[in-house]
PDB file of C-alpha atoms in Angstrom:
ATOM      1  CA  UNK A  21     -56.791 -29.357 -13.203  1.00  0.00           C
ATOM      2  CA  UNK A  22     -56.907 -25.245 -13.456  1.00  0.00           C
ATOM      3  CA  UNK A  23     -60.130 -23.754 -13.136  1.00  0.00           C
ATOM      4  CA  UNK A  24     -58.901 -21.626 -16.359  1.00  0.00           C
ATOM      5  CA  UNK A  25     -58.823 -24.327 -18.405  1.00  0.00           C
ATOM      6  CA  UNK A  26     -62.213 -26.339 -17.982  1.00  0.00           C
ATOM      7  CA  UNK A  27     -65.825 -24.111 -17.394  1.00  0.00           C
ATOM      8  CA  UNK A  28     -65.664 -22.038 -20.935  1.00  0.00           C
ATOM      9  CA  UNK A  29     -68.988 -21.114 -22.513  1.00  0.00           C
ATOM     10  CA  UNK A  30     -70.595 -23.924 -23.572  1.00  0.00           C
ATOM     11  CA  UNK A  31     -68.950 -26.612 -21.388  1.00  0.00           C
ATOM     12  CA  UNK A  32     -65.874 -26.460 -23.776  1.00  0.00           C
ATOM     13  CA  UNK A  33     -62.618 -26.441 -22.384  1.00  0.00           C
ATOM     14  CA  UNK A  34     -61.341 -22.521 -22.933  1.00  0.00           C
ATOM     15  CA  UNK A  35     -58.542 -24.315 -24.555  1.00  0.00           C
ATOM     16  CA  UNK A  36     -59.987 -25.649 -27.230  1.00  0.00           C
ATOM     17  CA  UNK A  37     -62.789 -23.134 -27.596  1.00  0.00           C
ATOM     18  CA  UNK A  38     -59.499 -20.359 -27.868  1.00  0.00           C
ATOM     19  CA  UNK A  39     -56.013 -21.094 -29.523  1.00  0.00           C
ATOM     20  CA  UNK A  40     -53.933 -21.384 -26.546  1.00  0.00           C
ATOM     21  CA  UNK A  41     -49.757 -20.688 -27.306  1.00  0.00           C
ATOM     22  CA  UNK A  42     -47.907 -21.169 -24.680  1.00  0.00           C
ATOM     23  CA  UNK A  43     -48.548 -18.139 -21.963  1.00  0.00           C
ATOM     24  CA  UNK A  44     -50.564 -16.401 -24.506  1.00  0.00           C
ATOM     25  CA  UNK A  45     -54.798 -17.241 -25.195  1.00  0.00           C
ATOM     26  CA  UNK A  46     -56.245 -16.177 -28.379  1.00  0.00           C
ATOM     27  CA  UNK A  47     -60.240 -15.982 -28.330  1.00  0.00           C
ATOM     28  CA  UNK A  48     -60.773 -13.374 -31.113  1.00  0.00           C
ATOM     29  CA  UNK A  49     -64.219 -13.834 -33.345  1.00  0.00           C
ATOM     30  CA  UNK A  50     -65.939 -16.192 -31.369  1.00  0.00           C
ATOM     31  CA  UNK A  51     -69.454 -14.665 -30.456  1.00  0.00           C
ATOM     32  CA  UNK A  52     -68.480 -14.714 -26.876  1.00  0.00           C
ATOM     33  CA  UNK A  53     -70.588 -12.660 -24.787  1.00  0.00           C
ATOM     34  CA  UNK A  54     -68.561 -12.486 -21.678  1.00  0.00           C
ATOM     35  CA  UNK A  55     -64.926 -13.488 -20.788  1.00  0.00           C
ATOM     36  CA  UNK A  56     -64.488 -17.282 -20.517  1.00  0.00           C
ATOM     37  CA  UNK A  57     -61.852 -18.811 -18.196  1.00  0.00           C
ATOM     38  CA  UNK A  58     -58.628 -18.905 -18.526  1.00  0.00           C
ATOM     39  CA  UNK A  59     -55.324 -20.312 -17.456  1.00  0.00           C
ATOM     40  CA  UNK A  60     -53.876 -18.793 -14.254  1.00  0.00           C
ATOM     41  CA  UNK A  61     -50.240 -18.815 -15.597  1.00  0.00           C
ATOM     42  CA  UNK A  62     -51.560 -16.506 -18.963  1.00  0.00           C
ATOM     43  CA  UNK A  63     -49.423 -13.234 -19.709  1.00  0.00           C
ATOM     44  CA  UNK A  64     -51.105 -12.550 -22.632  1.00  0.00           C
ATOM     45  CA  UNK A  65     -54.991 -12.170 -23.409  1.00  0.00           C
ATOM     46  CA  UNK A  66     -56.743 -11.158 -26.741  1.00  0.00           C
ATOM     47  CA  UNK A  67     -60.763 -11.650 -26.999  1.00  0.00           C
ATOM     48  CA  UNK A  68     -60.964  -9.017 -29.739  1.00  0.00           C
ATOM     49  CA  UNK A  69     -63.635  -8.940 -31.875  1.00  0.00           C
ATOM     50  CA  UNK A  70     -66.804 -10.768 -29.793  1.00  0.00           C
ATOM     51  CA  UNK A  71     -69.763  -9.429 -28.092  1.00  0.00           C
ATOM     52  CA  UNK A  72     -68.489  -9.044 -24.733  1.00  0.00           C
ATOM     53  CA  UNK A  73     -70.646  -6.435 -22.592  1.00  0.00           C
ATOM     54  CA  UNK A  74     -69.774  -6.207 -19.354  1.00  0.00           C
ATOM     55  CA  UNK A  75     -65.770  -7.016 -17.404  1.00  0.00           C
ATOM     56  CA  UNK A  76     -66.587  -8.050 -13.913  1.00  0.00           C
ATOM     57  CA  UNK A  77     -64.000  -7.708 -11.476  1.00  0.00           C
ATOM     58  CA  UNK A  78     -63.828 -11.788 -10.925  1.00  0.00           C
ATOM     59  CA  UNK A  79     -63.411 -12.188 -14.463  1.00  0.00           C
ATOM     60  CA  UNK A  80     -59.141 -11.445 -14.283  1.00  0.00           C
ATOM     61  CA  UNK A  81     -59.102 -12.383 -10.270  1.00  0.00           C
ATOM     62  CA  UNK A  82     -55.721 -14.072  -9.638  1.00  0.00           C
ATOM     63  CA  UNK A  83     -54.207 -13.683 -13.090  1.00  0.00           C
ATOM     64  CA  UNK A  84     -50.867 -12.403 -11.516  1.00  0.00           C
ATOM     65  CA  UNK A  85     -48.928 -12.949 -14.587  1.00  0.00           C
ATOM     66  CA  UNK A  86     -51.063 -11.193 -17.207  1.00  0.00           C
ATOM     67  CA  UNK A  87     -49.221  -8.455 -18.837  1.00  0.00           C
ATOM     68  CA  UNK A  88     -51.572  -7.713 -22.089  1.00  0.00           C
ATOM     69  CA  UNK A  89     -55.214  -7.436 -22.149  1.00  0.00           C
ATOM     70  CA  UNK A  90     -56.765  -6.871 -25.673  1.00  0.00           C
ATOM     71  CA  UNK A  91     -60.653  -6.258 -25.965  1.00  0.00           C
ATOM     72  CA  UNK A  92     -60.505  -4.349 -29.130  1.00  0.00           C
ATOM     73  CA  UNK A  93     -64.067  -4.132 -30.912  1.00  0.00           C
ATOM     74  CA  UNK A  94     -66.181  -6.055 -28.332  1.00  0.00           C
ATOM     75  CA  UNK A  95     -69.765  -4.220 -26.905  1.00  0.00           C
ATOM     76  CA  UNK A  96     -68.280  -3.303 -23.706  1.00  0.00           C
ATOM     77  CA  UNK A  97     -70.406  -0.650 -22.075  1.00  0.00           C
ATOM     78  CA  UNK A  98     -69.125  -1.414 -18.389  1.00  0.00           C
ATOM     79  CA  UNK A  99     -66.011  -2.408 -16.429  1.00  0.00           C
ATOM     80  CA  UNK A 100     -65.883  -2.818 -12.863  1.00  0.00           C
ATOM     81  CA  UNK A 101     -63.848   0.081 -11.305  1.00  0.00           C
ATOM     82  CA  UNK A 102     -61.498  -2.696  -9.552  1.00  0.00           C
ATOM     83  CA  UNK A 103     -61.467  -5.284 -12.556  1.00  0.00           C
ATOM     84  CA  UNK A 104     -57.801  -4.525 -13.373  1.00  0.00           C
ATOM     85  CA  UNK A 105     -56.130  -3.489  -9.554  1.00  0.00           C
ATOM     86  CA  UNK A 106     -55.584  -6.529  -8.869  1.00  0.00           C
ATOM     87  CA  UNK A 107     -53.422  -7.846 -11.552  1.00  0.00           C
ATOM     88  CA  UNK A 108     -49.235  -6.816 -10.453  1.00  0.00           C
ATOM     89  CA  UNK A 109     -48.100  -7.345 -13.846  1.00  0.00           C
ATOM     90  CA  UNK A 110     -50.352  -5.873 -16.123  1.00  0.00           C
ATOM     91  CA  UNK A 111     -48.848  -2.742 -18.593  1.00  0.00           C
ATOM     92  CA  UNK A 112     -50.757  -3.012 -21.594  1.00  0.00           C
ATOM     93  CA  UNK A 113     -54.691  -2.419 -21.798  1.00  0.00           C
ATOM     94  CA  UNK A 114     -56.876  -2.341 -24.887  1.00  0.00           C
ATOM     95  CA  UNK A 115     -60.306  -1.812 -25.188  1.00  0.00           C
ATOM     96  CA  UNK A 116     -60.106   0.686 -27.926  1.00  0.00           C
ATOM     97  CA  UNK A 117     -64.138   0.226 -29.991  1.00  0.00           C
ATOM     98  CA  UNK A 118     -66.277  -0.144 -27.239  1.00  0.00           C
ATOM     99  CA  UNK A 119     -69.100   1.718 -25.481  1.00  0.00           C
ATOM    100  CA  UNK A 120     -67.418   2.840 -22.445  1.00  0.00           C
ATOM    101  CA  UNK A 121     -68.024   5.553 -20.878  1.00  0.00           C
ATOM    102  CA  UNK A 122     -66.185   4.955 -17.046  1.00  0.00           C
ATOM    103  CA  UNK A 123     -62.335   4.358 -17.420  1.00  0.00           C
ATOM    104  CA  UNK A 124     -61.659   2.087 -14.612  1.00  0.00           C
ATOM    105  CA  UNK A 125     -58.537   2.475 -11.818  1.00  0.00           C
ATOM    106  CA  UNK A 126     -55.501   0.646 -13.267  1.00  0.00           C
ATOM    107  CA  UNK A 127     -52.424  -0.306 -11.494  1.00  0.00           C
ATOM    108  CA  UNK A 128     -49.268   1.861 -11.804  1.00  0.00           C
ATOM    109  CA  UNK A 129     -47.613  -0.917 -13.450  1.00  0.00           C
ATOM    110  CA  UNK A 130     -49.071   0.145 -17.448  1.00  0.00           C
ATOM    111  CA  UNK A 131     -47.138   1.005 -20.187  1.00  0.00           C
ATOM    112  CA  UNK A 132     -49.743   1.371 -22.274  1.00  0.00           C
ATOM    113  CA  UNK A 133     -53.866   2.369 -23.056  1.00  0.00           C
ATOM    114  CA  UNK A 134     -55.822   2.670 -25.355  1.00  0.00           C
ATOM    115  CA  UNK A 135     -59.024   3.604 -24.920  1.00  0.00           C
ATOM    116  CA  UNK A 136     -59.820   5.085 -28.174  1.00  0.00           C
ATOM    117  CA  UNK A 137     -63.306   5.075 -30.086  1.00  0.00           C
ATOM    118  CA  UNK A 138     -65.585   4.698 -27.160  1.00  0.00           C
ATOM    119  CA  UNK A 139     -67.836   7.234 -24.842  1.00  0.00           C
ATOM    120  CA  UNK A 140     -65.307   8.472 -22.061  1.00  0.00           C
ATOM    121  CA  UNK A 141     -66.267  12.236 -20.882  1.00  0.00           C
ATOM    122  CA  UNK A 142     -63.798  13.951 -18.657  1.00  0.00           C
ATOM    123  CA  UNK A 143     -66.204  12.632 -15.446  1.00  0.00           C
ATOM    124  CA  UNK A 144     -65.050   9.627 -16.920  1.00  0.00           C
ATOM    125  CA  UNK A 145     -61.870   9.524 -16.092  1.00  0.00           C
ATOM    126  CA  UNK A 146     -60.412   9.432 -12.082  1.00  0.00           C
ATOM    127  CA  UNK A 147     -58.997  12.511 -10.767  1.00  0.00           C
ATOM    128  CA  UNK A 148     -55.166  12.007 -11.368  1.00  0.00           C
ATOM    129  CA  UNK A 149     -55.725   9.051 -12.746  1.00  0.00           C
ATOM    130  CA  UNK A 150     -52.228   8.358 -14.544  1.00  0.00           C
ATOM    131  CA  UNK A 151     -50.070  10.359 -11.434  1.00  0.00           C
ATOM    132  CA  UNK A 152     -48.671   7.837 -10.565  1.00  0.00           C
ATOM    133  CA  UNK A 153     -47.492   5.480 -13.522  1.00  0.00           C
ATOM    134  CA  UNK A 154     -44.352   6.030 -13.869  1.00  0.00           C
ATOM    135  CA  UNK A 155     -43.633   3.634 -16.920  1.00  0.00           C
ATOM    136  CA  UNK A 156     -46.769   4.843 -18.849  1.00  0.00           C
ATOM    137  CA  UNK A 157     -44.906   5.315 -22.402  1.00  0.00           C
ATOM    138  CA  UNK A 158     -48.776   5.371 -24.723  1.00  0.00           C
ATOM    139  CA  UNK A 159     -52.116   7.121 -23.627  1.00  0.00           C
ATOM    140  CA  UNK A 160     -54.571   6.274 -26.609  1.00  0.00           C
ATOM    141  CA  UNK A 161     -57.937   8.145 -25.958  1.00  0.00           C
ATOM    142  CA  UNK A 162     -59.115   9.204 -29.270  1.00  0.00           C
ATOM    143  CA  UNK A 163     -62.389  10.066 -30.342  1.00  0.00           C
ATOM    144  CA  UNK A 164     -64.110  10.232 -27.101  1.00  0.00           C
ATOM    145  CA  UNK A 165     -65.969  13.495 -25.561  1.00  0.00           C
ATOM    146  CA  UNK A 166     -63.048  14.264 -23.257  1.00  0.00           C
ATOM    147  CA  UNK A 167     -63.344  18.592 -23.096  1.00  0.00           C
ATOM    148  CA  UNK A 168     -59.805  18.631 -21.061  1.00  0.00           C
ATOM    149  CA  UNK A 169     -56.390  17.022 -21.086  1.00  0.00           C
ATOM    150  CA  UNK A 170     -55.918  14.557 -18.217  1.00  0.00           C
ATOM    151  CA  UNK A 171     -53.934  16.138 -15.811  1.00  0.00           C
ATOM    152  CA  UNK A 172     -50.884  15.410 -14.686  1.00  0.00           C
ATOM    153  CA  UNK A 173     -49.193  13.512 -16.668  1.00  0.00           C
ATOM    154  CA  UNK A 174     -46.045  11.230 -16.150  1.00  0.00           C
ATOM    155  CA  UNK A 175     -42.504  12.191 -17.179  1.00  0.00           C
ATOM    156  CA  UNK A 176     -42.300   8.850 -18.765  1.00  0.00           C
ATOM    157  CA  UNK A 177     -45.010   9.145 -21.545  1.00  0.00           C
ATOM    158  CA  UNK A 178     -43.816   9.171 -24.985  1.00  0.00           C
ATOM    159  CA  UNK A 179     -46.859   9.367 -27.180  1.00  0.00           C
ATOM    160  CA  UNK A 180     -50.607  11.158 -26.132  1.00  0.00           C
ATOM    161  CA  UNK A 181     -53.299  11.008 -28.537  1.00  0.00           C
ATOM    162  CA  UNK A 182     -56.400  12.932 -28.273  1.00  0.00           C
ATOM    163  CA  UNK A 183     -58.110  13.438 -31.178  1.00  0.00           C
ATOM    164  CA  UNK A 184     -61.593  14.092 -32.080  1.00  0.00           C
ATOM    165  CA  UNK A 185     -62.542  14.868 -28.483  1.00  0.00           C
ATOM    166  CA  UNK A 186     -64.135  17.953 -27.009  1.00  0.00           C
ATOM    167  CA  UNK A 187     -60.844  20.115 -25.749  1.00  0.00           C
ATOM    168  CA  UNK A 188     -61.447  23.653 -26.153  1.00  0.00           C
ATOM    169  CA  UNK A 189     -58.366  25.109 -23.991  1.00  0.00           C
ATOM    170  CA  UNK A 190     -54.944  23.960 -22.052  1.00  0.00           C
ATOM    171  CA  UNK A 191     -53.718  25.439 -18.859  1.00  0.00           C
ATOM    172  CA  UNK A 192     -49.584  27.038 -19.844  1.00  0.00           C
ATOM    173  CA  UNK A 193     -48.201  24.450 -17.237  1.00  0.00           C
ATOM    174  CA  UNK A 194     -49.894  21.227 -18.824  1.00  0.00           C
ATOM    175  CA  UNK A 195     -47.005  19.809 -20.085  1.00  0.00           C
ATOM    176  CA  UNK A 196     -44.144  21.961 -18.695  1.00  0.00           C
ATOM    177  CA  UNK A 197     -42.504  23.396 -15.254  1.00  0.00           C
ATOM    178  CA  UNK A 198     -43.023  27.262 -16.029  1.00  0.00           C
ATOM    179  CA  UNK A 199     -41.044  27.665 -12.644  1.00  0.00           C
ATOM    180  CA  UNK A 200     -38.494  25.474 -13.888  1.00  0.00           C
ATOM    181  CA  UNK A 201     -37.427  27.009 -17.463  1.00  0.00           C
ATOM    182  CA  UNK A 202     -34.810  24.516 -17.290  1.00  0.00           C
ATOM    183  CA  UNK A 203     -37.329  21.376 -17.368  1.00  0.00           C
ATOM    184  CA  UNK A 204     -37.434  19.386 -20.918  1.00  0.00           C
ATOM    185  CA  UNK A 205     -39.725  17.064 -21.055  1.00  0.00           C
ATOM    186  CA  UNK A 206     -37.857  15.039 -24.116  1.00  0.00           C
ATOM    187  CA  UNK A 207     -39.919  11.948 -24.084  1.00  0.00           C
ATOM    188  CA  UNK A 208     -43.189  13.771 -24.870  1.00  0.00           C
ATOM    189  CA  UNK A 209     -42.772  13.835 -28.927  1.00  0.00           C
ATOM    190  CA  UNK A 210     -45.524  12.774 -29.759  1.00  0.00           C
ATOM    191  CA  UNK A 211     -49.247  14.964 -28.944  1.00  0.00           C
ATOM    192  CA  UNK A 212     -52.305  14.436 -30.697  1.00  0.00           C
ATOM    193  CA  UNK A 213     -54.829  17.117 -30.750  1.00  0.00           C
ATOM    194  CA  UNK A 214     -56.580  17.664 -33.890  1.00  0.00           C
ATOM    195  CA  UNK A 215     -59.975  17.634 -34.574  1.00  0.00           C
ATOM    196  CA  UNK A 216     -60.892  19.542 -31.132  1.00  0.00           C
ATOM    197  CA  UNK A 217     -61.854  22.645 -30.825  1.00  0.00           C
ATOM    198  CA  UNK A 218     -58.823  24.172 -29.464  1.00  0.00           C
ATOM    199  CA  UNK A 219     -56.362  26.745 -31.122  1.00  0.00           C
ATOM    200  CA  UNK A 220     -52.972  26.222 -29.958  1.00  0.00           C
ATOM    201  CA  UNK A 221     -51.319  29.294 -30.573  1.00  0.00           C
ATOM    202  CA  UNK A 222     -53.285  30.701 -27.792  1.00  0.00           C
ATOM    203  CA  UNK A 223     -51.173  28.799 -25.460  1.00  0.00           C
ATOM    204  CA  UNK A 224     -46.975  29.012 -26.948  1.00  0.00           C
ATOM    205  CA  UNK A 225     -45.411  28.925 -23.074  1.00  0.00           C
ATOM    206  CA  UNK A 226     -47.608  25.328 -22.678  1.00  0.00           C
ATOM    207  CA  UNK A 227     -44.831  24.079 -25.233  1.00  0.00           C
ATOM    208  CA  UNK A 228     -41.585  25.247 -24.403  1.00  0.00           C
ATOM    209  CA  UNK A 229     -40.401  22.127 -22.875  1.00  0.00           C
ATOM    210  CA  UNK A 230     -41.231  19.695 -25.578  1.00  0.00           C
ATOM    211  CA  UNK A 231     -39.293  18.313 -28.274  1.00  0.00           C
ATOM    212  CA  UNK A 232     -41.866  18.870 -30.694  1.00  0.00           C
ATOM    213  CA  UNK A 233     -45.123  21.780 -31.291  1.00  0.00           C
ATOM    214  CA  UNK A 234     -48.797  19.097 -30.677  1.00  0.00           C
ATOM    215  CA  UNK A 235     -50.013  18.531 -33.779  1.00  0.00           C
ATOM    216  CA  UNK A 236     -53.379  20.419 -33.940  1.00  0.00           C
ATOM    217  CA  UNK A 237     -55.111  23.475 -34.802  1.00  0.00           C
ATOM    218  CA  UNK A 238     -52.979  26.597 -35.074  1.00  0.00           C
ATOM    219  CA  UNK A 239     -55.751  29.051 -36.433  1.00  0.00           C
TER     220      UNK A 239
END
C-alpha cells in the first residue's frame, strides 16, 4: 500500500482523517499541525484552515502530479526554500494568511500565487524570482511590507495585486519596453496598488503599454 495513504497524524489513515475525491485530498479544519501524508497520484491539495507551522521540503517529495496546493489560513511562519522545486506539475500555490516572511523558489511551471496577508519584505522575495514563468497569469501579494515591485515580470501575467504594501516609487520601464514604443503588454489589465505610498502620476511613461492606468494613488 502507498505510503500516502497509511502514517497520518494519529495513526489514522490520511484517507479517512481527510475527504479524499478522486485525485483531489481535502484536510481543511482539522487541527493539524503539520502536513500529513498523502497519496502519490494527488493533483489537488487543500489543508486550509489548521495550525500548520512549518512546510519541510520532504513533506511534497515525489508528488509529481500535484497541480494545486492550498494552505490558506494555517500558522505557517517557514517553508523550506526547495519544498516546491521538485514538484513538475505544480501551477497553483496558496498560502495567502500566514506568517511568512521568505517566499520560497517555485518551479516555472505556476500559473498562479498568492501570497497575500503574510510578512514578505522585498529581501523576501528571490532576485528575479518570477523571470522565468512564462505561464504565470495571477501574482497575489497583498498586504505584505514589500517597498518595490518584483522585477521583471512575465509577458504572460494577467492580474498583479499589491496592495497595502510599502511601495513608495516605480522605475518608467517596470512594465513597458521604453525602447520599444511599439511593445503592448495587453495581458497586464489588471494592477493593484493602492494603499502604498506611491503617487502614480509621477511615473505616466511606466504605463504606456498597458491596457489599463494601475489602480492606485494619483495625488
Amino acid at each position: 500500500m502507498s505510503p500516502g495513504i497509511l502514517g497520518a497524524p494519529w495513526g489514522m489513515p490520511t484517507c479517512l482523517l481527510c475527504t479524499c475525491l478522486g485525485s483531489s485530498v481535502y484536510c481543511d479544519d482539522l487541527k493539524l499541525d503539520s502536513v500529513p501524508p498523502i497519496p502519490k497520484d494527488t493533483t489537488h491539495f487543500y489543508a486550509r484552515y489548521n495550525r500548520i507551522t512549518k512546510i519541510n521540503k520532504s513533506d511534497f517529495a515525489f508528488m509529481n502530479k500535484l497541480k494545486r496546493i492550498d494552505l490558506t489560513a494555517n500558522k505557517i511562519s517557514s517553508i523550506d526554500d526547495t519544498a516546491f522545486l521538485g514538484l513538475p506539475e505544480l501551477e497553483e500555490l496558496v498560502i495567502r494568511e500566514n506568517h511568512i516572511s521568505q517566499l520560497p523558489a517555485l518551479p516555472e511551471t505556476m500559473t498562479l500565487i498568492d501570497a497575500s496577508h503574510n510578512n514578505i519584505g522585498s529581501k523576501g522575495i528571490h532576485n528575479e524570482a518570477f523571470k522565468d514563468m512564462t505561464s504565470l497569469l495571477y501574482l497575489y501579494l497583498t498586504d505584505n511590507h514589500i517597498d518595490y515591485i518584483p522585477l521583471p515580470l512575465p509577458d504572460s501575467l494577467r492580474s498583479l495585486h499589491l496592495q497595502r504594501n510599502n511601495i513608495q516609487s516605480m522605475l518608467e520601464d517596470t512594465f513597458c519596453n521604453l525602447k520599444d514604443f511599439n511593445y503592448i503588454r495587453n495581458a497586464l489589465e489588471d494592477i493593484r496598488l493602492d494603499g502604498n505610498p506611491i503617487n502614480l502620476s509621477r511615473t505616466p511613461q511606466a504605463y504606456i503599454c498597458l491596457p489599463r492606468i494601475p489602480i492606485g494613488d494619483l495625488i
